[in-house]
XYZ file of C-alpha atoms in Angstrom:
644
model
C 27.554 -10.566 12.226
C 24.476 -11.909 13.422
C 25.481 -10.084 17.081
C 25.617 -6.957 14.879
C 22.249 -7.446 13.420
C 20.697 -8.148 16.898
C 21.990 -4.837 17.907
C 20.765 -3.099 15.204
C 17.300 -4.679 16.051
C 17.750 -3.745 19.674
C 18.273 0.006 18.882
C 15.639 0.018 16.061
C 17.790 0.218 13.158
C 16.212 -2.830 11.447
C 13.018 -4.986 11.759
C 12.188 -7.838 13.905
C 11.419 -9.646 10.584
C 14.909 -8.608 9.014
C 16.718 -10.085 12.033
C 14.410 -13.441 11.871
C 15.050 -14.004 8.221
C 19.061 -13.565 8.857
C 18.765 -16.095 11.809
C 16.680 -18.789 9.869
C 18.943 -18.413 6.642
C 22.067 -19.060 9.252
C 20.711 -21.959 10.780
C 20.326 -23.571 7.008
C 23.508 -22.408 5.578
C 27.145 -23.056 5.933
C 29.437 -20.496 7.899
C 30.988 -19.532 4.766
C 27.395 -18.210 3.631
C 27.935 -15.143 6.403
C 27.457 -12.685 3.479
C 24.432 -14.364 1.986
C 22.881 -14.509 5.286
C 23.457 -10.523 5.860
C 22.322 -9.698 2.397
C 19.284 -11.500 3.064
C 18.496 -9.311 6.079
C 19.522 -6.337 4.054
C 17.087 -7.190 1.041
C 14.347 -7.739 3.852
C 15.325 -4.311 5.360
C 15.087 -2.609 2.023
C 11.909 -4.129 1.543
C 10.169 -2.398 4.547
C 11.809 0.880 3.040
C 9.653 0.650 -0.083
C 12.138 -0.819 -2.098
C 11.349 -4.516 -3.741
C 15.014 -5.175 -4.187
C 18.592 -4.831 -3.094
C 20.773 -2.981 -5.611
C 24.002 -4.407 -4.801
C 25.991 -1.955 -6.644
C 24.604 1.055 -4.712
C 25.130 -0.975 -1.538
C 28.948 -1.498 -2.201
C 29.633 1.860 -3.190
C 27.829 3.787 -0.499
C 26.190 1.150 1.966
C 25.130 4.021 4.743
C 23.429 6.217 1.778
C 21.879 3.078 0.204
C 20.395 1.694 3.496
C 19.657 5.075 5.115
C 21.376 3.861 8.319
C 21.913 4.865 10.641
C 18.380 5.961 11.021
C 17.378 9.409 12.079
C 15.969 8.547 15.506
C 19.754 6.876 16.313
C 20.767 7.578 19.990
C 24.561 8.084 21.110
C 24.382 4.945 22.786
C 23.268 3.044 19.398
C 25.979 4.817 17.441
C 28.697 3.801 20.072
C 27.684 -0.116 20.157
C 26.298 -0.707 16.263
C 28.786 -1.045 13.588
C 28.043 1.154 10.438
C 26.850 -0.751 7.421
C 30.409 -0.536 5.600
C 31.772 -2.089 8.727
C 29.654 -4.940 8.985
C 30.132 -5.479 5.222
C 33.655 -5.402 5.676
C 33.921 -7.705 8.727
C 31.696 -10.522 7.224
C 32.827 -10.304 3.601
C 36.282 -9.800 4.552
C 37.027 -7.281 1.901
C 35.215 -9.212 -0.571
C 34.360 -7.083 -3.895
C 30.805 -6.631 -5.779
C 32.066 -9.041 -7.917
C 33.124 -11.837 -5.389
C 29.672 -11.230 -3.754
C 28.002 -11.870 -6.910
C 29.742 -15.075 -7.653
C 28.986 -16.112 -4.050
C 25.294 -15.370 -4.246
C 25.193 -17.727 -7.618
C 26.749 -20.503 -5.872
C 24.522 -20.203 -2.715
C 21.812 -22.759 -2.209
C 19.790 -19.554 -0.733
C 19.709 -18.262 -4.284
C 20.319 -20.842 -7.117
C 17.201 -23.306 -6.733
C 14.046 -22.360 -8.168
C 12.504 -22.369 -4.823
C 15.135 -20.924 -3.110
C 14.215 -17.508 -0.727
C 16.504 -15.139 -2.673
C 16.592 -14.377 -6.494
C 19.578 -12.717 -8.079
C 18.745 -10.601 -11.404
C 21.943 -8.708 -12.827
C 23.210 -6.940 -9.809
C 19.896 -6.743 -7.939
C 18.599 -9.193 -4.907
C 15.330 -9.972 -4.543
C 13.463 -12.164 -2.000
C 11.679 -14.690 -4.210
C 7.700 -13.505 -3.772
C 8.891 -9.772 -4.946
C 10.832 -11.115 -8.018
C 7.791 -12.909 -9.055
C 5.646 -9.802 -8.626
C 7.939 -7.728 -10.454
C 8.158 -10.493 -13.421
C 4.262 -10.677 -13.667
C 3.926 -7.010 -14.234
C 6.938 -7.017 -16.816
C 5.289 -9.979 -18.665
C 2.010 -8.881 -18.708
C 2.423 -5.194 -19.646
C 4.865 -6.504 -22.514
C 1.952 -8.315 -23.754
C -0.557 -5.631 -23.735
C 1.649 -2.917 -25.219
C 2.562 -5.630 -28.050
C -1.181 -5.798 -28.758
C -1.637 -3.121 -31.457
C -5.049 -2.405 -32.094
C -6.669 -1.439 -35.534
C -7.550 1.923 -35.632
C -8.318 4.008 -38.531
C -6.423 7.450 -37.841
C -9.166 9.357 -39.911
C -11.775 8.210 -38.035
C -10.177 8.434 -34.595
C -9.135 12.067 -35.984
C -13.232 12.607 -36.411
C -14.199 11.293 -32.827
C -11.593 13.303 -31.014
C -12.701 16.608 -33.571
C -16.154 16.101 -31.753
C -14.755 15.525 -28.288
C -12.218 18.539 -28.262
C -12.879 20.642 -31.069
C -10.702 22.374 -33.432
C -7.175 22.603 -31.993
C -4.720 25.898 -32.532
C -1.933 24.410 -30.024
C -0.852 21.123 -29.148
C -3.518 19.311 -26.711
C -1.661 16.656 -24.616
C -5.317 15.716 -23.341
C -6.112 14.860 -26.947
C -2.720 13.015 -27.593
C -3.657 10.663 -24.050
C -7.026 9.735 -26.036
C -5.151 8.921 -29.420
C -2.555 7.111 -27.556
C -5.008 4.915 -25.305
C -6.514 3.636 -28.815
C -3.683 1.969 -29.855
C -2.984 -0.781 -27.625
C -4.018 -2.347 -24.350
C -1.760 -0.496 -21.875
C -1.801 3.449 -21.312
C -0.213 5.637 -18.872
C -1.668 9.336 -18.440
C 0.553 11.092 -15.697
C 0.581 14.807 -14.604
C 0.332 16.873 -11.610
C -2.809 18.279 -9.943
C -5.187 20.313 -12.004
C -3.221 19.201 -15.244
C -6.597 17.826 -16.627
C -6.556 13.661 -16.254
C -10.305 13.583 -14.901
C -11.282 16.051 -18.127
C -9.165 13.471 -20.423
C -10.395 10.310 -18.786
C -13.909 10.941 -19.554
C -13.224 12.012 -22.924
C -11.201 8.655 -23.310
C -13.575 6.489 -22.195
C -16.012 8.407 -24.657
C -13.357 7.488 -27.630
C -13.474 4.121 -26.665
C -17.587 3.530 -26.701
C -17.959 5.466 -29.821
C -15.079 3.303 -31.634
C -16.461 0.368 -30.648
C -18.779 -0.030 -33.566
C -21.676 -2.246 -33.443
C -20.536 -4.268 -30.627
C -22.201 -4.276 -27.033
C -20.974 -1.275 -24.686
C -17.558 -1.888 -23.300
C -17.610 -2.820 -19.783
C -15.457 -0.276 -17.727
C -14.236 -0.533 -14.440
C -13.231 2.822 -11.910
C -10.787 2.090 -8.991
C -8.408 3.892 -6.839
C -5.811 2.587 -4.200
C -7.986 4.136 -1.577
C -11.694 4.886 -0.294
C -10.839 8.638 -0.348
C -9.256 8.398 -3.663
C -12.142 6.178 -5.203
C -14.586 8.641 -3.761
C -12.874 11.781 -5.187
C -12.680 9.910 -8.612
C -16.619 9.209 -8.743
C -17.046 12.512 -7.921
C -14.878 14.479 -10.498
C -15.838 11.991 -13.233
C -19.838 12.709 -12.657
C -19.304 16.121 -12.625
C -17.044 16.421 -15.789
C -19.641 14.168 -17.618
C -22.328 17.138 -16.869
C -20.464 19.215 -18.788
C -19.955 17.388 -21.885
C -22.848 17.576 -24.232
C -20.991 15.934 -27.162
C -21.299 12.272 -25.690
C -25.015 11.741 -25.061
C -25.125 9.077 -27.263
C -22.690 7.251 -25.107
C -22.960 8.980 -21.902
C -25.157 6.189 -20.311
C -22.344 3.820 -21.219
C -19.735 5.489 -19.070
C -19.628 4.617 -15.348
C -19.029 7.097 -12.946
C -18.553 4.783 -9.519
C -15.031 4.063 -8.701
C -14.144 1.535 -6.133
C -11.212 0.573 -4.261
C -8.633 -1.831 -5.780
C -9.279 -4.361 -2.721
C -13.299 -4.344 -3.578
C -12.317 -4.485 -7.478
C -10.256 -7.708 -6.951
C -12.495 -9.125 -4.029
C -10.744 -9.577 -0.907
C -10.608 -13.350 0.818
C -10.548 -13.621 4.612
C -7.092 -14.374 6.179
C -5.687 -14.539 2.849
C -3.084 -12.259 0.839
C -5.117 -13.499 -2.573
C -8.045 -12.168 -4.167
C -11.140 -13.831 -5.524
C -10.232 -12.457 -8.794
C -7.052 -13.846 -10.128
C -6.042 -15.572 -13.313
C -8.233 -18.279 -12.819
C -11.274 -15.967 -12.003
C -10.333 -12.878 -14.142
C -12.366 -9.773 -13.868
C -15.336 -9.362 -16.109
C -14.440 -6.050 -17.688
C -13.028 -4.859 -21.256
C -11.322 -1.856 -19.365
C -10.015 -1.124 -16.232
C -8.720 2.526 -15.231
C -6.512 3.400 -12.129
C -6.574 6.513 -10.540
C -3.549 7.575 -7.957
C -1.499 4.953 -9.465
C 1.370 6.347 -7.801
C 0.154 4.818 -4.662
C -0.039 1.521 -6.267
C 2.533 -0.759 -4.693
C 4.177 -3.773 -6.485
C 2.048 -6.598 -4.959
C -1.027 -5.104 -5.549
C -0.205 -4.377 -9.104
C 0.716 -7.799 -9.878
C -2.380 -8.687 -8.302
C -4.449 -6.492 -10.989
C -2.526 -7.743 -14.147
C -3.314 -11.154 -12.920
C -7.100 -10.398 -12.731
C -7.172 -8.705 -15.785
C -8.464 -10.651 -18.981
C -5.923 -10.526 -21.943
C -8.319 -8.556 -24.134
C -8.877 -5.780 -21.249
C -7.351 -2.371 -21.376
C -5.352 -1.125 -18.573
C -5.355 2.463 -18.199
C -3.124 4.163 -15.005
C -3.819 7.848 -13.959
C -1.505 9.370 -11.834
C 1.549 11.869 -10.934
C 4.901 10.464 -11.463
C 6.249 12.932 -9.436
C 4.678 12.255 -6.078
C 5.839 10.099 -3.381
C 5.897 6.322 -4.372
C 3.607 3.831 -2.749
C 4.032 3.459 1.244
C 4.486 -0.296 0.651
C 7.222 -1.665 -1.905
C 7.402 -0.721 -5.405
C 7.583 2.597 -7.533
C 5.608 1.275 -10.162
C 4.421 4.428 -11.674
C 7.945 6.307 -11.323
C 9.526 3.458 -13.043
C 7.057 3.365 -15.788
C 7.008 6.805 -16.544
C 10.664 7.728 -16.227
C 11.819 10.493 -18.377
C 8.099 11.038 -19.481
C 8.649 14.811 -19.518
C 10.890 14.223 -22.806
C 8.526 12.320 -24.498
C 11.150 10.101 -26.310
C 8.547 8.862 -28.922
C 9.511 6.756 -32.103
C 8.830 8.572 -35.206
C 6.349 5.735 -36.094
C 4.467 6.502 -33.082
C 4.846 10.487 -33.825
C 3.496 10.192 -37.454
C 0.433 8.201 -36.224
C -0.526 10.679 -33.552
C -0.126 13.573 -35.833
C -2.435 11.843 -38.355
C -5.016 12.377 -35.492
C -4.544 15.578 -34.334
C -4.753 19.177 -35.923
C -1.579 20.282 -34.365
C 1.945 18.307 -34.614
C 3.888 17.175 -31.751
C 6.520 19.207 -30.714
C 9.880 18.028 -32.538
C 11.801 17.746 -29.480
C 9.421 14.758 -28.008
C 10.339 12.203 -30.923
C 13.508 10.265 -30.484
C 15.032 8.074 -33.303
C 15.674 5.765 -30.305
C 12.590 5.722 -28.807
C 12.327 1.975 -29.026
C 14.584 1.881 -26.117
C 11.987 3.821 -23.846
C 9.006 1.059 -24.193
C 6.602 2.074 -21.579
C 6.935 5.703 -22.965
C 5.471 4.711 -26.241
C 2.197 4.339 -24.258
C 2.698 7.365 -21.919
C 1.487 10.878 -22.361
C 2.470 13.347 -19.717
C 0.495 16.861 -19.041
C 2.401 19.717 -18.376
C -0.165 22.843 -17.637
C -1.896 23.000 -14.591
C -5.440 24.472 -15.001
C -5.585 24.741 -11.167
C -2.467 26.502 -10.186
C -0.848 29.864 -11.926
C 2.635 28.249 -12.996
C 4.281 31.982 -12.277
C 3.174 32.299 -8.604
C 2.008 30.669 -5.200
C 1.118 27.231 -4.981
C 1.738 26.228 -8.710
C 5.182 28.300 -8.785
C 6.504 26.642 -5.583
C 5.363 23.017 -6.611
C 7.432 23.359 -9.945
C 10.492 24.909 -8.553
C 10.704 22.049 -6.091
C 10.185 19.509 -8.528
C 12.648 20.792 -11.102
C 14.786 20.966 -8.119
C 15.328 25.013 -8.678
C 16.685 27.174 -5.865
C 16.621 30.912 -7.109
C 13.130 31.576 -6.691
C 12.702 29.407 -3.268
C 15.421 31.373 -1.971
C 13.529 34.244 -2.514
C 10.481 32.835 -1.178
C 12.014 31.803 2.106
C 13.659 35.213 2.490
C 10.789 37.299 1.601
C 7.638 35.029 2.701
C 6.961 36.503 5.892
C 5.706 40.185 6.791
C 5.801 41.456 3.381
C 4.674 38.424 1.630
C 1.246 39.565 1.675
C 1.751 42.230 -0.654
C 3.476 40.056 -3.049
C 1.490 38.766 -5.725
C 3.756 35.945 -6.722
C 3.608 34.599 -3.093
C -0.774 35.185 -3.181
C -1.504 31.661 -1.691
C 1.803 30.279 0.037
C 3.246 31.223 3.259
C 6.434 30.441 5.374
C 6.230 30.494 9.243
C 9.568 30.391 10.899
C 9.222 29.362 14.656
C 11.629 28.511 17.161
C 9.297 25.588 18.557
C 6.344 23.797 17.395
C 3.904 24.608 20.470
C 4.390 28.611 19.385
C 1.493 30.589 20.602
C 1.221 31.753 16.946
C 1.085 28.026 15.889
C -1.733 27.309 18.155
C -3.583 30.282 17.161
C -3.462 28.957 13.529
C -4.317 25.385 14.652
C -7.376 26.838 16.550
C -8.545 29.005 13.661
C -8.396 26.227 10.871
C -10.371 23.816 13.240
C -12.836 26.216 14.427
C -15.709 25.582 11.906
C -15.324 21.747 12.429
C -15.786 22.285 16.074
C -18.699 24.658 15.153
C -20.291 21.880 12.884
C -19.790 19.016 15.878
C -21.866 21.138 17.974
C -24.442 21.692 15.679
C -25.960 18.172 15.977
C -29.437 17.624 14.811
C -32.078 17.716 17.460
C -34.102 15.272 15.151
C -33.358 11.394 16.228
C -33.725 10.883 12.092
C -30.875 8.545 11.039
C -30.759 10.287 7.656
C -30.273 14.034 9.325
C -27.588 12.390 11.539
C -25.722 10.968 8.732
C -26.035 14.205 6.679
C -24.466 15.914 9.573
C -21.555 13.367 10.023
C -21.018 13.587 6.190
C -20.624 17.502 6.786
C -18.225 17.115 9.348
C -16.196 14.483 7.447
C -16.129 17.140 4.439
C -15.030 19.882 7.008
C -11.996 17.616 7.560
C -10.706 18.437 3.944
C -10.647 22.152 4.640
C -7.537 22.263 6.862
C -5.035 19.895 7.457
C -1.397 19.313 9.352
C 1.128 17.437 7.268
C 4.386 16.199 9.031
C 7.367 14.972 7.369
C 8.276 12.722 10.277
C 6.415 10.608 12.701
C 8.380 11.015 15.909
C 10.101 13.989 18.220
C 8.823 17.367 18.717
C 8.172 18.276 14.905
C 6.315 14.806 14.185
C 2.793 13.697 13.754
C 2.462 11.902 16.839
C 3.242 14.982 19.261
C 1.601 17.228 16.907
C -1.874 15.148 17.339
C -1.356 15.385 21.158
C -0.682 18.917 21.022
C -3.686 19.738 18.860
C -5.852 17.641 20.695
C -5.157 19.379 23.886
C -5.572 22.828 22.359
C -9.021 22.024 20.882
C -10.158 19.796 23.755
C -8.116 20.465 26.459
C -8.133 17.507 29.543
C -10.921 15.729 27.839
C -8.428 14.554 24.916
C -5.528 14.002 27.616
C -7.788 11.757 30.070
C -9.521 9.895 27.448
C -8.524 8.064 24.472
C -11.929 8.390 22.573
C -13.549 11.711 22.570
C -16.246 13.631 20.278
C -14.326 15.360 17.456
C -11.411 12.982 17.528
C -10.593 12.343 13.842
C -8.874 9.046 13.100
C -6.756 7.245 10.200
C -6.906 3.468 9.810
C -3.211 2.338 9.609
C -3.650 -1.252 8.601
C -6.370 -2.992 6.334
C -9.254 -4.450 8.226
C -10.889 -6.661 5.697
C -13.359 -7.860 8.300
C -14.529 -4.214 8.687
C -13.862 -3.484 5.114
C -11.800 -0.721 6.247
C -8.534 0.255 4.410
C -5.129 1.816 5.238
C -5.635 5.610 5.077
C -9.644 5.523 5.516
C -10.438 8.745 7.514
C -13.314 8.466 10.052
C -14.058 10.966 13.162
C -15.691 10.158 16.592
C -18.964 11.442 17.047
C -22.515 10.685 19.228
C -25.423 10.400 17.104
C -27.416 11.529 20.044
C -26.255 13.304 23.350
C -26.792 9.894 25.520
C -25.630 7.278 23.268
C -22.071 5.787 23.232
C -19.353 7.282 21.100
C -18.963 5.938 17.336
C -16.708 6.584 14.699
C -18.200 7.489 11.481
C -16.586 6.684 8.094
C -17.844 7.572 4.501
C -18.267 4.953 2.019
C -17.305 5.086 -1.679
C -20.856 5.084 -2.248
C -21.415 8.176 -0.072
C -23.391 6.622 2.715
C -21.934 6.548 6.385
C -20.786 3.896 8.340
C -20.954 4.078 12.399
C -18.482 1.928 14.070
C -17.903 1.203 17.793
C -14.506 2.404 18.920
C -13.712 -0.717 20.429
C -13.851 -2.600 17.013
C -10.956 -0.185 15.752
C -7.657 -1.681 17.141
C -5.557 0.145 14.487
C -5.807 3.688 13.859
C -3.941 7.188 14.604
C -5.504 10.475 15.758
C -5.577 12.390 12.338
C -5.584 16.036 13.429
C -2.050 15.699 12.035
C -0.819 13.070 9.615
C 2.538 12.506 7.673
C 2.782 13.560 4.323
C 3.028 9.892 3.138
C -0.285 9.344 4.564
C -1.711 12.087 2.836
C -1.488 11.149 -0.898
C -4.613 10.863 -2.654
C -6.231 13.651 -0.547
C -6.329 17.232 -1.172
C -7.315 19.943 1.651
C -8.357 23.735 1.213
C -5.413 25.047 3.466
C -2.348 22.509 3.928
C 0.138 23.157 6.571
C 3.465 21.285 6.040
C 5.601 20.779 9.052
C 9.555 20.138 8.785
C 11.492 18.736 11.746
C 14.037 20.993 13.291
C 17.119 19.109 11.875
C 17.801 17.565 8.314
C 17.026 13.789 8.157
C 17.180 11.407 4.797
C 13.349 11.671 4.413
C 13.370 15.124 3.273
C 13.713 14.851 -0.523
C 12.119 17.021 -3.270
C 9.443 14.225 -3.897
C 8.231 14.634 -0.225
C 8.103 18.326 -0.425
C 6.363 18.322 -3.775
C 3.777 15.672 -2.585
C 2.957 18.117 0.506
C 2.850 21.174 -1.440
C 0.374 19.533 -3.976
C -2.133 18.432 -1.205
C -3.213 22.430 -1.121
C -5.923 23.596 -3.148
C -6.141 27.120 -2.108
C -3.571 27.908 0.861
C -0.160 26.442 1.630
C 1.636 27.252 4.660
C 5.163 26.099 5.450
C 5.955 25.602 9.210
C 9.306 24.723 10.460
C 12.474 26.119 12.483
C 14.949 26.130 9.750
C 14.044 27.420 6.367
C 17.077 26.288 4.665
C 16.026 22.396 5.032
C 14.014 23.053 2.249
C 16.958 24.047 -0.009
C 18.510 20.919 1.104
C 15.715 18.790 0.656
C 15.259 20.281 -2.860
C 18.678 18.597 -3.677
C 17.625 15.238 -2.622
C 15.958 12.767 -4.641
C 14.325 9.386 -3.916
C 15.580 6.677 -6.021
C 13.685 3.525 -5.227
C 15.271 0.289 -6.634
C 13.559 -1.871 -9.191
C 14.170 -3.661 -12.551
C 10.478 -2.468 -14.405
C 12.110 -0.655 -16.902
C 15.270 -3.165 -17.252
C 15.161 -4.743 -21.274
């Protein structure tokens, strides 16, 4: 078994840390514990794929599908020498059934003691640390949901009437505000442009108006990344300017959002934070935007640091890709949110605060079986996109896994698409190779304004003018973006970055790793530089004779200039993966699919890529039929947050 795991590692099927865990346990356990050792390695491997646990029932039913092995980059040689997962399971377990495996695990010293490295919960196997994270989240959210607040529905209705006016049809934004008053935990979910920012400002105003004679509530706004935090700040600030009915509490509504790391306070050389259960945050309300990007470890840290009396409000799109790190917090909490599943009691309470009753199909007599949904509101209608055409229609069809309209678009979206209103801002370019002349032309046109701005360096040596110039360039990076589904290969992120760098800068890019105009993305948190995974900067010269520096925008709107030598973990960002694009939006988004089908192509991946586009979306691929295959495939991350 260890020999096979060694081969898997040598050929890139598993990580060094997965193999190391297996080797350490093998030294500590008896020979009859080979199954436990193997399953421990697979738990670690699944963690690297974003699953906080290993679903044993799925593993025994479909090993290759559950593990995604062999990987998409597997060579012919590796396929010849590496056994498939089902073969390794059969060899190690000697035909052992799922029930036998569960019994062996329950008796193993790797599982049974309280300080053991593994935890078996129902039919899921966890590394202990991640099991503890999940339990912390479940326990905390259960307590906040159980803490029902004393709110007079008639008084609440008066406040909501002031903020929303009289309603002739159901207002889910108003429903979300009412829902948030009932307990200390609330989720607001919906796609781009469905009104989450519009709602959160009114939600905060409602909280402040209902506080009575007490001091204004202390409110903190946060997001997983610096870019998401900056956009949250800008959106809330703009929305406040349009809302005249809250002048009495406007000063009590914050507009500055920070990253979750800054909210909690990072500690050097530590996974912990300054704010924790022993030193909680000084706040009454915490609102987290882009919550789909929050992983299980970070969410556990947030609930630990949150005072027991404070409200936690999550905003996000449950249909997006889950966090890059382990966990699918929002997806698990919001499962089935589109159907409501509200208890009759909750429906009656919400109706008492509204002009229009909730649709009858959102009420469920068995709604108590969906505890998180009793604190969740889902928005369905996008104010940004027309649901009957273009980006809005495409995103909706992919999300609902519908094929008919997609097939028409893939068939008709080239030459005559420009004349069809339903395809007004979406295009599909089928090209045989990624370096096709038409692709180069599209890229050069897309990045032409960026190059023009870079050449327009201010003549003055004023630091303020130079910072404004850098800020404009960073803003321009949001106008055009290549998103790839995969990292490697001809259609992958790395080769697209090399290709684009050469198209735009020629030999300068080929000969020098650092060159003026190179956008870079931070790939790992760097607490010493206060940079986070996903932060975007661009290489510039503040003056012609000065050395190169990398400009980053801060959440406060300032510019930081860092020497390239201080940045050890960055990628060029002319192209980025769809996963890395979460929390960002681009005026024109070009999504690139690989030539052949791979397991990573799912409806969630397509939906996330499509909804990064604000005004124009282009699909670039060699085989348009891959879209239809991807739409049929869904991501199912393992986890037990929704268990009773």
